[in-house]
PDB file of C-alpha atoms and ligand atoms in Angstrom:
ATOM      1  CA  MET A   1      53.902  61.238 -41.004  1.00  0.00           C
ATOM      2  CA  ASN A   2      54.786  63.511 -38.076  1.00  0.00           C
ATOM      3  CA  ASN A   3      55.826  66.229 -40.524  1.00  0.00           C
ATOM      4  CA  ASP A   4      52.209  66.563 -41.678  1.00  0.00           C
ATOM      5  CA  ILE A   5      51.184  67.932 -38.277  1.00  0.00           C
ATOM      6  CA  GLU A   6      50.885  71.694 -37.792  1.00  0.00           C
ATOM      7  CA  GLU A   7      50.554  71.693 -34.029  1.00  0.00           C
ATOM      8  CA  ILE A   8      50.289  69.098 -31.276  1.00  0.00           C
ATOM      9  CA  LEU A   9      47.200  69.726 -29.130  1.00  0.00           C
ATOM     10  CA  PHE A  10      47.287  66.873 -26.631  1.00  0.00           C
ATOM     11  CA  ASP A  11      50.322  64.720 -25.962  1.00  0.00           C
ATOM     12  CA  GLN A  12      50.533  61.208 -24.509  1.00  0.00           C
ATOM     13  CA  GLN A  13      50.838  62.409 -20.918  1.00  0.00           C
ATOM     14  CA  GLN A  14      47.805  64.694 -21.204  1.00  0.00           C
ATOM     15  CA  ILE A  15      45.796  61.905 -22.820  1.00  0.00           C
ATOM     16  CA  HIS A  16      46.747  59.493 -20.045  1.00  0.00           C
ATOM     17  CA  GLU A  17      45.667  62.031 -17.428  1.00  0.00           C
ATOM     18  CA  ALA A  18      42.302  62.502 -19.157  1.00  0.00           C
ATOM     19  CA  ALA A  19      41.721  58.733 -19.180  1.00  0.00           C
ATOM     20  CA  VAL A  20      42.565  58.496 -15.477  1.00  0.00           C
ATOM     21  CA  ARG A  21      40.281  61.431 -14.631  1.00  0.00           C
ATOM     22  CA  LEU A  22      37.299  60.102 -16.552  1.00  0.00           C
ATOM     23  CA  GLY A  23      37.932  56.514 -15.504  1.00  0.00           C
ATOM     24  CA  GLN A  24      37.678  57.523 -11.859  1.00  0.00           C
ATOM     25  CA  ARG A  25      34.463  59.439 -12.442  1.00  0.00           C
ATOM     26  CA  ILE A  26      32.892  56.571 -14.383  1.00  0.00           C
ATOM     27  CA  THR A  27      33.945  54.098 -11.674  1.00  0.00           C
ATOM     28  CA  GLU A  28      32.177  56.226  -9.069  1.00  0.00           C
ATOM     29  CA  ASP A  29      29.098  57.004 -11.153  1.00  0.00           C
ATOM     30  CA  TYR A  30      28.508  53.378 -12.179  1.00  0.00           C
ATOM     31  CA  ALA A  31      29.348  51.859  -8.784  1.00  0.00           C
ATOM     32  CA  GLY A  32      27.387  48.634  -8.287  1.00  0.00           C
ATOM     33  CA  GLN A  33      26.492  48.386 -11.985  1.00  0.00           C
ATOM     34  CA  LYS A  34      27.932  46.346 -14.829  1.00  0.00           C
ATOM     35  CA  PRO A  35      27.856  48.699 -17.791  1.00  0.00           C
ATOM     36  CA  LEU A  36      28.085  47.619 -21.373  1.00  0.00           C
ATOM     37  CA  VAL A  37      30.914  49.662 -22.852  1.00  0.00           C
ATOM     38  CA  LEU A  38      30.214  50.256 -26.527  1.00  0.00           C
ATOM     39  CA  SER A  39      33.245  51.372 -28.488  1.00  0.00           C
ATOM     40  CA  VAL A  40      32.531  53.149 -31.769  1.00  0.00           C
ATOM     41  CA  LEU A  41      34.917  52.022 -34.484  1.00  0.00           C
ATOM     42  CA  LYS A  42      37.210  52.840 -35.920  1.00  0.00           C
ATOM     43  CA  GLY A  43      38.111  56.102 -34.221  1.00  0.00           C
ATOM     44  CA  ALA A  44      37.542  55.153 -30.585  1.00  0.00           C
ATOM     45  CA  TYR A  45      39.747  52.066 -30.427  1.00  0.00           C
ATOM     46  CA  LEU A  46      42.735  53.692 -28.676  1.00  0.00           C
ATOM     47  CA  TRP A  47      40.549  55.740 -26.344  1.00  0.00           C
ATOM     48  CA  THR A  48      38.691  52.550 -25.479  1.00  0.00           C
ATOM     49  CA  ALA A  49      41.901  50.669 -24.738  1.00  0.00           C
ATOM     50  CA  ASP A  50      43.160  53.409 -22.438  1.00  0.00           C
ATOM     51  CA  LEU A  51      39.913  54.392 -20.741  1.00  0.00           C
ATOM     52  CA  ILE A  52      38.607  50.922 -19.854  1.00  0.00           C
ATOM     53  CA  ARG A  53      41.860  50.169 -18.044  1.00  0.00           C
ATOM     54  CA  GLU A  54      41.068  53.091 -15.724  1.00  0.00           C
ATOM     55  CA  ILE A  55      37.546  51.846 -14.932  1.00  0.00           C
ATOM     56  CA  ASP A  56      37.529  49.660 -11.827  1.00  0.00           C
ATOM     57  CA  LEU A  57      34.265  47.833 -12.504  1.00  0.00           C
ATOM     58  CA  TYR A  58      33.068  44.685 -14.205  1.00  0.00           C
ATOM     59  CA  VAL A  59      32.196  45.773 -17.744  1.00  0.00           C
ATOM     60  CA  ASP A  60      31.119  44.089 -20.935  1.00  0.00           C
ATOM     61  CA  LEU A  61      32.948  45.370 -23.994  1.00  0.00           C
ATOM     62  CA  GLU A  62      31.240  45.555 -27.366  1.00  0.00           C
ATOM     63  CA  PHE A  63      31.970  47.302 -30.650  1.00  0.00           C
ATOM     64  CA  ILE A  64      29.865  48.982 -33.267  1.00  0.00           C
ATOM     65  CA  LYS A  65      31.048  50.526 -36.516  1.00  0.00           C
ATOM     66  CA  ILE A  66      29.348  53.491 -38.061  1.00  0.00           C
ATOM     67  CA  SER A  67      30.568  55.887 -40.698  1.00  0.00           C
ATOM     68  CA  SER A  68      29.842  59.549 -41.271  1.00  0.00           C
ATOM     69  CA  TYR A  69      32.913  61.211 -42.783  1.00  0.00           C
ATOM     70  CA  HIS A  70      33.345  58.760 -45.670  1.00  0.00           C
ATOM     71  CA  GLY A  71      37.059  59.618 -45.819  1.00  0.00           C
ATOM     72  CA  GLY A  72      36.741  63.417 -46.092  1.00  0.00           C
ATOM     73  CA  VAL A  73      37.320  66.287 -43.681  1.00  0.00           C
ATOM     74  CA  THR A  74      33.709  67.160 -42.936  1.00  0.00           C
ATOM     75  CA  SER A  75      30.988  64.994 -41.502  1.00  0.00           C
ATOM     76  CA  SER A  76      28.323  63.937 -43.975  1.00  0.00           C
ATOM     77  CA  ASN A  77      24.668  64.043 -43.028  1.00  0.00           C
ATOM     78  CA  GLU A  78      24.257  60.385 -43.735  1.00  0.00           C
ATOM     79  CA  ILE A  79      25.205  57.927 -41.005  1.00  0.00           C
ATOM     80  CA  GLN A  80      25.747  54.322 -42.003  1.00  0.00           C
ATOM     81  CA  LEU A  81      25.651  51.354 -39.667  1.00  0.00           C
ATOM     82  CA  VAL A  82      28.588  49.340 -40.965  1.00  0.00           C
ATOM     83  CA  THR A  83      28.982  46.624 -38.312  1.00  0.00           C
ATOM     84  CA  ASP A  84      26.320  46.096 -35.699  1.00  0.00           C
ATOM     85  CA  VAL A  85      26.827  45.362 -31.995  1.00  0.00           C
ATOM     86  CA  GLN A  86      26.934  41.617 -31.307  1.00  0.00           C
ATOM     87  CA  SER A  87      25.006  41.435 -28.043  1.00  0.00           C
ATOM     88  CA  ASP A  88      21.548  42.391 -26.823  1.00  0.00           C
ATOM     89  CA  VAL A  89      21.449  45.878 -25.307  1.00  0.00           C
ATOM     90  CA  LYS A  90      17.960  45.516 -23.834  1.00  0.00           C
ATOM     91  CA  ASP A  91      17.863  46.649 -20.196  1.00  0.00           C
ATOM     92  CA  ARG A  92      21.605  47.370 -20.224  1.00  0.00           C
ATOM     93  CA  ASP A  93      23.356  50.495 -18.992  1.00  0.00           C
ATOM     94  CA  VAL A  94      25.287  51.387 -22.118  1.00  0.00           C
ATOM     95  CA  LEU A  95      28.319  53.654 -22.051  1.00  0.00           C
ATOM     96  CA  ILE A  96      29.213  54.738 -25.583  1.00  0.00           C
ATOM     97  CA  LEU A  97      32.887  55.527 -26.150  1.00  0.00           C
ATOM     98  CA  GLU A  98      33.489  57.981 -28.986  1.00  0.00           C
ATOM     99  CA  ASP A  99      36.686  59.587 -30.231  1.00  0.00           C
ATOM    100  CA  ILE A 100      34.959  62.848 -31.171  1.00  0.00           C
ATOM    101  CA  VAL A 101      31.546  64.473 -31.129  1.00  0.00           C
ATOM    102  CA  ASP A 102      31.378  67.037 -33.927  1.00  0.00           C
ATOM    103  CA  THR A 103      27.994  67.676 -35.580  1.00  0.00           C
ATOM    104  CA  GLY A 104      26.432  65.298 -33.042  1.00  0.00           C
ATOM    105  CA  GLN A 105      24.688  63.295 -35.754  1.00  0.00           C
ATOM    106  CA  SER A 106      26.573  60.058 -35.122  1.00  0.00           C
ATOM    107  CA  LEU A 107      25.824  60.252 -31.438  1.00  0.00           C
ATOM    108  CA  GLN A 108      22.155  60.963 -32.030  1.00  0.00           C
ATOM    109  CA  PHE A 109      21.990  58.015 -34.416  1.00  0.00           C
ATOM    110  CA  LEU A 110      23.559  55.711 -31.825  1.00  0.00           C
ATOM    111  CA  LYS A 111      21.453  56.934 -28.932  1.00  0.00           C
ATOM    112  CA  ASP A 112      18.250  56.490 -30.943  1.00  0.00           C
ATOM    113  CA  LEU A 113      19.318  52.997 -32.006  1.00  0.00           C
ATOM    114  CA  LEU A 114      20.119  51.889 -28.453  1.00  0.00           C
ATOM    115  CA  LYS A 115      16.977  53.406 -26.978  1.00  0.00           C
ATOM    116  CA  ASP A 116      14.879  51.751 -29.691  1.00  0.00           C
ATOM    117  CA  ARG A 117      16.426  48.438 -28.690  1.00  0.00           C
ATOM    118  CA  GLY A 118      15.451  48.936 -25.056  1.00  0.00           C
ATOM    119  CA  ALA A 119      18.689  50.024 -23.379  1.00  0.00           C
ATOM    120  CA  HIS A 120      18.026  50.993 -19.756  1.00  0.00           C
ATOM    121  CA  SER A 121      20.393  53.974 -19.916  1.00  0.00           C
ATOM    122  CA  VAL A 122      22.722  55.441 -22.511  1.00  0.00           C
ATOM    123  CA  GLN A 123      25.624  57.720 -21.664  1.00  0.00           C
ATOM    124  CA  VAL A 124      28.610  58.866 -23.654  1.00  0.00           C
ATOM    125  CA  ALA A 125      32.291  59.305 -22.880  1.00  0.00           C
ATOM    126  CA  THR A 126      33.971  61.119 -25.731  1.00  0.00           C
ATOM    127  CA  PHE A 127      37.675  61.730 -26.015  1.00  0.00           C
ATOM    128  CA  LEU A 128      37.189  65.022 -27.881  1.00  0.00           C
ATOM    129  CA  ASP A 129      34.271  67.416 -28.016  1.00  0.00           C
ATOM    130  CA  LYS A 130      34.105  69.906 -30.916  1.00  0.00           C
ATOM    131  CA  LYS A 131      31.159  71.965 -29.707  1.00  0.00           C
ATOM    132  CA  GLU A 132      31.440  74.549 -32.496  1.00  0.00           C
ATOM    133  CA  GLY A 133      30.636  71.810 -35.008  1.00  0.00           C
ATOM    134  CA  ARG A 134      27.216  70.925 -33.620  1.00  0.00           C
ATOM    135  CA  LYS A 135      24.287  70.757 -36.020  1.00  0.00           C
ATOM    136  CA  ILE A 136      21.978  69.248 -33.437  1.00  0.00           C
ATOM    137  CA  GLU A 137      21.700  69.844 -29.730  1.00  0.00           C
ATOM    138  CA  ILE A 138      23.320  66.909 -27.988  1.00  0.00           C
ATOM    139  CA  ASP A 139      25.940  66.628 -25.283  1.00  0.00           C
ATOM    140  CA  ALA A 140      28.353  64.000 -24.067  1.00  0.00           C
ATOM    141  CA  ASP A 141      28.265  63.018 -20.408  1.00  0.00           C
ATOM    142  CA  TYR A 142      32.037  62.678 -20.088  1.00  0.00           C
ATOM    143  CA  VAL A 143      34.516  64.740 -22.126  1.00  0.00           C
ATOM    144  CA  GLY A 144      38.275  64.248 -22.305  1.00  0.00           C
ATOM    145  CA  PHE A 145      39.074  67.542 -24.042  1.00  0.00           C
ATOM    146  CA  ASP A 146      37.242  70.317 -25.831  1.00  0.00           C
ATOM    147  CA  VAL A 147      38.704  71.107 -29.244  1.00  0.00           C
ATOM    148  CA  ARG A 148      38.333  74.121 -31.470  1.00  0.00           C
ATOM    149  CA  ASN A 149      37.031  73.901 -34.994  1.00  0.00           C
ATOM    150  CA  GLU A 150      40.212  72.560 -36.629  1.00  0.00           C
ATOM    151  CA  PHE A 151      40.723  69.293 -38.430  1.00  0.00           C
ATOM    152  CA  VAL A 152      42.472  67.099 -35.904  1.00  0.00           C
ATOM    153  CA  VAL A 153      44.062  63.691 -36.393  1.00  0.00           C
ATOM    154  CA  GLY A 154      45.889  61.106 -34.333  1.00  0.00           C
ATOM    155  CA  TYR A 155      45.113  58.798 -31.425  1.00  0.00           C
ATOM    156  CA  GLY A 156      42.472  57.019 -33.492  1.00  0.00           C
ATOM    157  CA  LEU A 157      41.258  60.012 -35.522  1.00  0.00           C
ATOM    158  CA  ASP A 158      41.995  59.860 -39.219  1.00  0.00           C
ATOM    159  CA  TYR A 159      42.198  61.704 -42.458  1.00  0.00           C
ATOM    160  CA  ALA A 160      41.539  59.338 -45.388  1.00  0.00           C
ATOM    161  CA  ASP A 161      42.092  56.463 -42.932  1.00  0.00           C
ATOM    162  CA  LEU A 162      45.626  57.642 -42.118  1.00  0.00           C
ATOM    163  CA  TYR A 163      47.220  59.146 -38.975  1.00  0.00           C
ATOM    164  CA  ARG A 164      45.204  56.970 -36.561  1.00  0.00           C
ATOM    165  CA  ASN A 165      48.481  55.592 -35.197  1.00  0.00           C
ATOM    166  CA  LEU A 166      49.897  58.943 -34.060  1.00  0.00           C
ATOM    167  CA  PRO A 167      50.258  58.696 -30.267  1.00  0.00           C
ATOM    168  CA  TYR A 168      49.081  62.296 -29.830  1.00  0.00           C
ATOM    169  CA  VAL A 169      46.355  64.547 -31.265  1.00  0.00           C
ATOM    170  CA  GLY A 170      47.395  67.280 -33.642  1.00  0.00           C
ATOM    171  CA  ILE A 171      46.109  69.710 -36.225  1.00  0.00           C
ATOM    172  CA  LEU A 172      46.698  68.469 -39.761  1.00  0.00           C
ATOM    173  CA  LYS A 173      48.489  70.920 -42.071  1.00  0.00           C
ATOM    174  CA  LYS A 174      45.945  72.418 -44.463  1.00  0.00           C
ATOM    175  CA  ASP A 175      47.990  71.683 -47.602  1.00  0.00           C
ATOM    176  CA  ILE A 176      47.602  67.954 -46.874  1.00  0.00           C
ATOM    177  CA  TYR A 177      43.866  68.029 -47.500  1.00  0.00           C
ATOM    178  CA  SER A 178      43.208  71.149 -49.603  1.00  0.00           C
TER     179      SER A 178
HETATM  180  C1  PRP B 201      33.801  60.057 -36.733  1.00  0.00           C
HETATM  181  C2  PRP B 201      33.908  59.880 -35.225  1.00  0.00           C
HETATM  182  C3  PRP B 201      32.494  59.927 -34.752  1.00  0.00           C
HETATM  183  C4  PRP B 201      31.820  60.835 -35.752  1.00  0.00           C
HETATM  184  C5  PRP B 201      31.649  62.192 -35.177  1.00  0.00           C
HETATM  185  O1  PRP B 201      33.621  58.803 -37.305  1.00  0.00           O
HETATM  186  O2  PRP B 201      34.533  58.656 -34.898  1.00  0.00           O
HETATM  187  O3  PRP B 201      31.902  58.660 -34.761  1.00  0.00           O
HETATM  188  O4  PRP B 201      32.654  60.878 -36.912  1.00  0.00           O
HETATM  189  O5  PRP B 201      31.109  63.090 -36.104  1.00  0.00           O
HETATM  190  P1  PRP B 201      29.677  63.741 -35.990  1.00  0.00           P
HETATM  191  O6  PRP B 201      29.478  64.221 -34.569  1.00  0.00           O
HETATM  192  O7  PRP B 201      29.741  64.891 -36.954  1.00  0.00           O
HETATM  193  O8  PRP B 201      28.655  62.736 -36.406  1.00  0.00           O
HETATM  194  P2  PRP B 201      33.909  58.494 -38.848  1.00  0.00           P
HETATM  195  O9  PRP B 201      32.612  58.477 -39.585  1.00  0.00           O
HETATM  196  O10 PRP B 201      34.962  59.401 -39.378  1.00  0.00           O
HETATM  197  O11 PRP B 201      34.422  57.004 -38.785  1.00  0.00           O
HETATM  198  P3  PRP B 201      35.765  56.435 -38.129  1.00  0.00           P
HETATM  199  O12 PRP B 201      35.552  56.461 -36.623  1.00  0.00           O
HETATM  200  O13 PRP B 201      35.842  55.042 -38.648  1.00  0.00           O
HETATM  201  O14 PRP B 201      36.915  57.309 -38.546  1.00  0.00           O
END
């Protein structure tokens, strides 16, 4: 599996440091609150596990599963709600945890959904931010790393549902998917 990677972008130590940095900021920003942390499956599961351990607050943890890539290398325009959140988000301060914001369509879909359901506030902590990929104007509130417009895998991010278990983030060799 490791041989399929062209270049490592962020290693385990860098990822840990990003989680510590954002965890401290979130702890300060949400002081006195009990946010509902909403992890977006599947991609954000490792980021969620690492980041929430750096947040020194009482939090509720929930999951939601949406799908936009449908197994390919580019985001589709159609977002599907695959598994809904199990608890009521009304009046809650929701912190969405994403692995990557690319076109921004998944994030817009989630924000609209949560606002429609009466969330008090909705913010986003994304592990990766691929700003060049944006199709709509939307920004994350907390960003682990900016990434260039390459197809990256690892640390939760997949190609055809593989590579999520790489402990680092790397660029996938083009011959793997072309
Ligand atoms: C990925 C990622 C984000 C979304 C970002 O999910 O986890 O949710 O795409 O892309 P966008 O900004 O262009 O909408 P994906 O649909 O691949 O599902 P997965 O997390 O299960 O891999």
